[in-house]
Short mmCIF file of C-alpha atoms and ligand atoms in Angstrom, two decimals:
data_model
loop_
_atom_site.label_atom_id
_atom_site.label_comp_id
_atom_site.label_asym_id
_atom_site.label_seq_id
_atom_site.Cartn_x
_atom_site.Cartn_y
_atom_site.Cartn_z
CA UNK A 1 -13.41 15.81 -54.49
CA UNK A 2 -16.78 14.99 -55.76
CA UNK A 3 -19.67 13.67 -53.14
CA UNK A 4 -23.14 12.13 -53.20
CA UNK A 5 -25.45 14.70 -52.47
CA UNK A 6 -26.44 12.45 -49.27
CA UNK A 7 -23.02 12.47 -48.22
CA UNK A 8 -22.78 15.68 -48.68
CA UNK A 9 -25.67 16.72 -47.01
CA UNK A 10 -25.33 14.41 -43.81
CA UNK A 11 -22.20 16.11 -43.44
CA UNK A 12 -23.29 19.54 -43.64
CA UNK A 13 -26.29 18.57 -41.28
CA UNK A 14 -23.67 17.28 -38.73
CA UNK A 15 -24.46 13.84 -39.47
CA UNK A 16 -28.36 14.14 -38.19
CA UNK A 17 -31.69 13.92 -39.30
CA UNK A 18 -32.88 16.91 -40.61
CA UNK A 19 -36.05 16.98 -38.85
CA UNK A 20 -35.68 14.93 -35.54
CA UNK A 21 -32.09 16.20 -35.13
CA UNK A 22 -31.67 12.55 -34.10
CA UNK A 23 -27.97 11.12 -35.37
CA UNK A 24 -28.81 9.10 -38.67
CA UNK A 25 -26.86 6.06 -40.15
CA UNK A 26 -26.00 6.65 -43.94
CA UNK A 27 -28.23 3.22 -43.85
CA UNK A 28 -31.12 5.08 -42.31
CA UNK A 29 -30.90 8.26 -44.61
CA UNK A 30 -32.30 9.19 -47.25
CA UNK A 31 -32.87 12.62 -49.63
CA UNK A 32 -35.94 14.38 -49.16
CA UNK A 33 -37.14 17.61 -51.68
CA UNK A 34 -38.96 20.20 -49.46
CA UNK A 35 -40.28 21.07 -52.92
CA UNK A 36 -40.93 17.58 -54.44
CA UNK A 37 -39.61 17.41 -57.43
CA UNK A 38 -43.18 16.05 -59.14
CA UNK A 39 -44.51 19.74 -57.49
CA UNK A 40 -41.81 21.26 -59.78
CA UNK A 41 -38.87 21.06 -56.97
CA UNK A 42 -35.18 21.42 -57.78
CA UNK A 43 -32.91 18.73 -57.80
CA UNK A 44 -30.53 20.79 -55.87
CA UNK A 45 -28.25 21.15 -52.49
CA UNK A 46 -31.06 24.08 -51.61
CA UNK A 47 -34.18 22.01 -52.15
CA UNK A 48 -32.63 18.73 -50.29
CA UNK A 49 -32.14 17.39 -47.09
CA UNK A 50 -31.38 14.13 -45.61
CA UNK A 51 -34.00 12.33 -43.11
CA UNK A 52 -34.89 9.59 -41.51
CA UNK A 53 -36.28 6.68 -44.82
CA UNK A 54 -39.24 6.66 -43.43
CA UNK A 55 -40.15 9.94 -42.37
CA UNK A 56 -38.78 10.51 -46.42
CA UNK A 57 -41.80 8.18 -47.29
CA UNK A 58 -44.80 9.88 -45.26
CA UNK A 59 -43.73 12.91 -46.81
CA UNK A 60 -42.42 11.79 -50.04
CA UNK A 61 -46.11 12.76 -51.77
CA UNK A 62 -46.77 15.38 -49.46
CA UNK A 63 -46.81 19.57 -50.32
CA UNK A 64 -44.83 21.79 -49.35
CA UNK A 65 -47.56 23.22 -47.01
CA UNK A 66 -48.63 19.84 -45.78
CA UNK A 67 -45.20 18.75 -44.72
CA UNK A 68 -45.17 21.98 -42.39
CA UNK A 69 -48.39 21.23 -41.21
CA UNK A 70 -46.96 17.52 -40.18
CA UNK A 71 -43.40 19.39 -38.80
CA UNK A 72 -45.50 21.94 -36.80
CA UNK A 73 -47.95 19.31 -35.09
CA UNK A 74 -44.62 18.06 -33.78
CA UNK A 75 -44.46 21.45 -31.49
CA UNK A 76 -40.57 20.92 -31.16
CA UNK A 77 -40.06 17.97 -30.16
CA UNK A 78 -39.77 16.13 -33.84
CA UNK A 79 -39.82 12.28 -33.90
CA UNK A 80 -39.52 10.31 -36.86
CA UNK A 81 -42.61 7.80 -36.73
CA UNK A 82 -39.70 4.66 -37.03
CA UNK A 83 -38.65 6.21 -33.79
CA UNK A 84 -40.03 4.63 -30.72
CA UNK A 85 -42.12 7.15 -29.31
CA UNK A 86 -41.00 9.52 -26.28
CA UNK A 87 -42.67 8.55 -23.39
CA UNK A 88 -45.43 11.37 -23.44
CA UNK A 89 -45.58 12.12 -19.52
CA UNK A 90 -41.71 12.99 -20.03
CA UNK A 91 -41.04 16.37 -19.49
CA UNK A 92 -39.16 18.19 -22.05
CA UNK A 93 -37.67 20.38 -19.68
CA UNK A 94 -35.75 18.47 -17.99
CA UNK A 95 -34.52 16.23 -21.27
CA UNK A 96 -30.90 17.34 -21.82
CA UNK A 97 -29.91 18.08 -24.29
CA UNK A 98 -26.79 16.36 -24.59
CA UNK A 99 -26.77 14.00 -22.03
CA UNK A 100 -23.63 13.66 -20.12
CA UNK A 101 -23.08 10.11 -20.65
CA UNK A 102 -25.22 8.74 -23.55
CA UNK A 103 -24.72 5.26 -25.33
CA UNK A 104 -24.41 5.40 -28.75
CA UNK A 105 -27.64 4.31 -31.05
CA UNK A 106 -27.21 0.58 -32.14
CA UNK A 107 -26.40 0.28 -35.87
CA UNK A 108 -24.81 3.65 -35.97
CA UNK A 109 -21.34 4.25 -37.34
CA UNK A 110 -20.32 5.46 -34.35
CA UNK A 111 -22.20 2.14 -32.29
CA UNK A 112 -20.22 0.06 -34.50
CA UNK A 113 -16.75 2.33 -34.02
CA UNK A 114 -17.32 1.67 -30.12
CA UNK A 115 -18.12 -1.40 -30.18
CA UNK A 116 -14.51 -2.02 -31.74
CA UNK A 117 -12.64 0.16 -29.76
CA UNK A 118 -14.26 -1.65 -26.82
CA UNK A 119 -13.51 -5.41 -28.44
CA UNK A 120 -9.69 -4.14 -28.32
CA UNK A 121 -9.02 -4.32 -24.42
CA UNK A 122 -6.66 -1.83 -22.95
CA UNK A 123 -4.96 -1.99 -26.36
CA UNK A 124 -6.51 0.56 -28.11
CA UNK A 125 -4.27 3.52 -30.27
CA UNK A 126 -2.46 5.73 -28.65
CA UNK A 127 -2.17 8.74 -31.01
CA UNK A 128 -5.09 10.58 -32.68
CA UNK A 129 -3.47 9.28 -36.19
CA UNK A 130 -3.42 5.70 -34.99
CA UNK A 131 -6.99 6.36 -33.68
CA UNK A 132 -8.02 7.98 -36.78
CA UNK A 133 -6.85 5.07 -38.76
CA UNK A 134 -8.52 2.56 -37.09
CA UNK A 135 -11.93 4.35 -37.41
CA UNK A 136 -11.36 4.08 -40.84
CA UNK A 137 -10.25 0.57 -41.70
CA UNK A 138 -13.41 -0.37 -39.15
CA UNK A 139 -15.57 1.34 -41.13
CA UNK A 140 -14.32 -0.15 -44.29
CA UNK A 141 -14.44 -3.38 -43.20
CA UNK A 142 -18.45 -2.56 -42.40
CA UNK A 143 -18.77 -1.47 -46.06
CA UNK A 144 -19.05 2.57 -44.56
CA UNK A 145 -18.08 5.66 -45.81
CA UNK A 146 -14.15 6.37 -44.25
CA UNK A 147 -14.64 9.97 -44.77
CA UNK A 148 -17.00 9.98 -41.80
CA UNK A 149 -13.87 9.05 -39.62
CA UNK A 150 -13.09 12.47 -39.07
CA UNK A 151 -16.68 13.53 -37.46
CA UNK A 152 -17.08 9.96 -35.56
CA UNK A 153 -13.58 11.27 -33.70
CA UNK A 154 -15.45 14.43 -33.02
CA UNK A 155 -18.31 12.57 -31.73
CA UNK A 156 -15.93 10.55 -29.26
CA UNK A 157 -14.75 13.90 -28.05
CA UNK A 158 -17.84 15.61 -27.64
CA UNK A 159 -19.61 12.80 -25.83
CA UNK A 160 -16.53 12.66 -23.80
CA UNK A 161 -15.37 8.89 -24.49
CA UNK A 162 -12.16 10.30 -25.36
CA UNK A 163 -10.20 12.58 -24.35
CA UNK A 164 -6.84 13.86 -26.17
CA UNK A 165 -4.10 15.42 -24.52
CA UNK A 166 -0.76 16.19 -26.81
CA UNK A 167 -1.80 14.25 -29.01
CA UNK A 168 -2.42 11.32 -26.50
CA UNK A 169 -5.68 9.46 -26.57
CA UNK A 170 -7.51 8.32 -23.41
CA UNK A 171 -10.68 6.57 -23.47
CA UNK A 172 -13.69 6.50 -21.70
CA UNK A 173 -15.82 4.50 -23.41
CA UNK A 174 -19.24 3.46 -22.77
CA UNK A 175 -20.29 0.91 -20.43
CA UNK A 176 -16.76 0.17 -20.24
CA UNK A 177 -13.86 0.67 -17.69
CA UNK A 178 -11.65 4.21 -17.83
CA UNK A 179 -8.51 3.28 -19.80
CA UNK A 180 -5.66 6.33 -19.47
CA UNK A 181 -2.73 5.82 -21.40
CA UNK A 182 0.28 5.67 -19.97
CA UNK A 183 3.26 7.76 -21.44
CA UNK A 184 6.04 5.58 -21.62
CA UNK A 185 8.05 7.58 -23.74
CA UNK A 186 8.72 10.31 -20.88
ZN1 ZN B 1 -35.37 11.60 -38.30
#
């Protein structure tokens, strides 16, 4: 099956920014050469990665060098400069990581995969097929990529506004009410 180097690429990067690690809309990405291409940089899987559009612009001109000068300054705690900025008197060591309950980012796929599940009410699919499908046909109907059904259900899971069990689909979903399915066929 043949994909855009961007899709590609998201996908391999686990659907985030390459540099703020920050979850990135296929609206919000774009490809970035490390190398760029006019300082004789390949056109290829190993030169690219996909960022934040702006962050692609800052560096777009930039060296090699002077784009790790920019990364470095950030001292591990990367934000892309369309990104609000983190309050600075927060303390990084108490950030989790993943927090335990987060919302998802406005505009995302996964905001806008929410947002439907949450518009359905307690009827929401019961199976991790029915699920699955629905993920899709909303994203279709928002002009997105289907294929990224797959990790959006993994994203449900992992920020816990799902939970599966044989193949039976609870949801947590947030800012709403805990909805457990009830199996009626037992
Ligand atoms: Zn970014």
């Amino acid at each position: 099956m043949a994909t855009k180097p961007i899709d590609r690429l998201l996908f391999a990067q686990g659907g985030d920014c390459f540099f703020c690690k920050q979850p990135l809309a296929k609206a919000e990405a774009s490809l970035e050469h490390l190398v760029a291409q006019t300082h004789g940089g390949k056109d290829n899987d190993e030169n690219l990665v996909v960022c934040c559009k702006t962050l692609n612009t800052l560096l777009g001109r930039m060296s090699l060098k002077e784009k790790l000068e920019v990364i470095l300054k950030q001292r591990g705690k990367f934000h892309c400069p369309a990104k609000t900025a983190a309050p600075e008197n927060l303390p990084t060591k108490t950030v989790p990581t993943k927090p335990v309950s987060p919302q998802p980012k406005p505009g995302t796929p996964l905001a806008i995969v929410v947002d439907n599940l949450k518009k359905r009410g307690s009827s929401l699919p019961t199976s991790v097929d029915k699920l699955l499908n629905t993920i899709k046909t909303t994203l279709e109907h928002q002009k997105l990529d289907a294929s990224l059904a797959e990790k959006l259900l993994v994203q449900l899971r992992s920020n816990k506004w799902i939970s599966v069990t044989a193949d039976r689909v609870s949801y947590s979903l947030p800012g709403g009410k805990a909805i457990v399915q009830t199996n009626t066929s037992q």
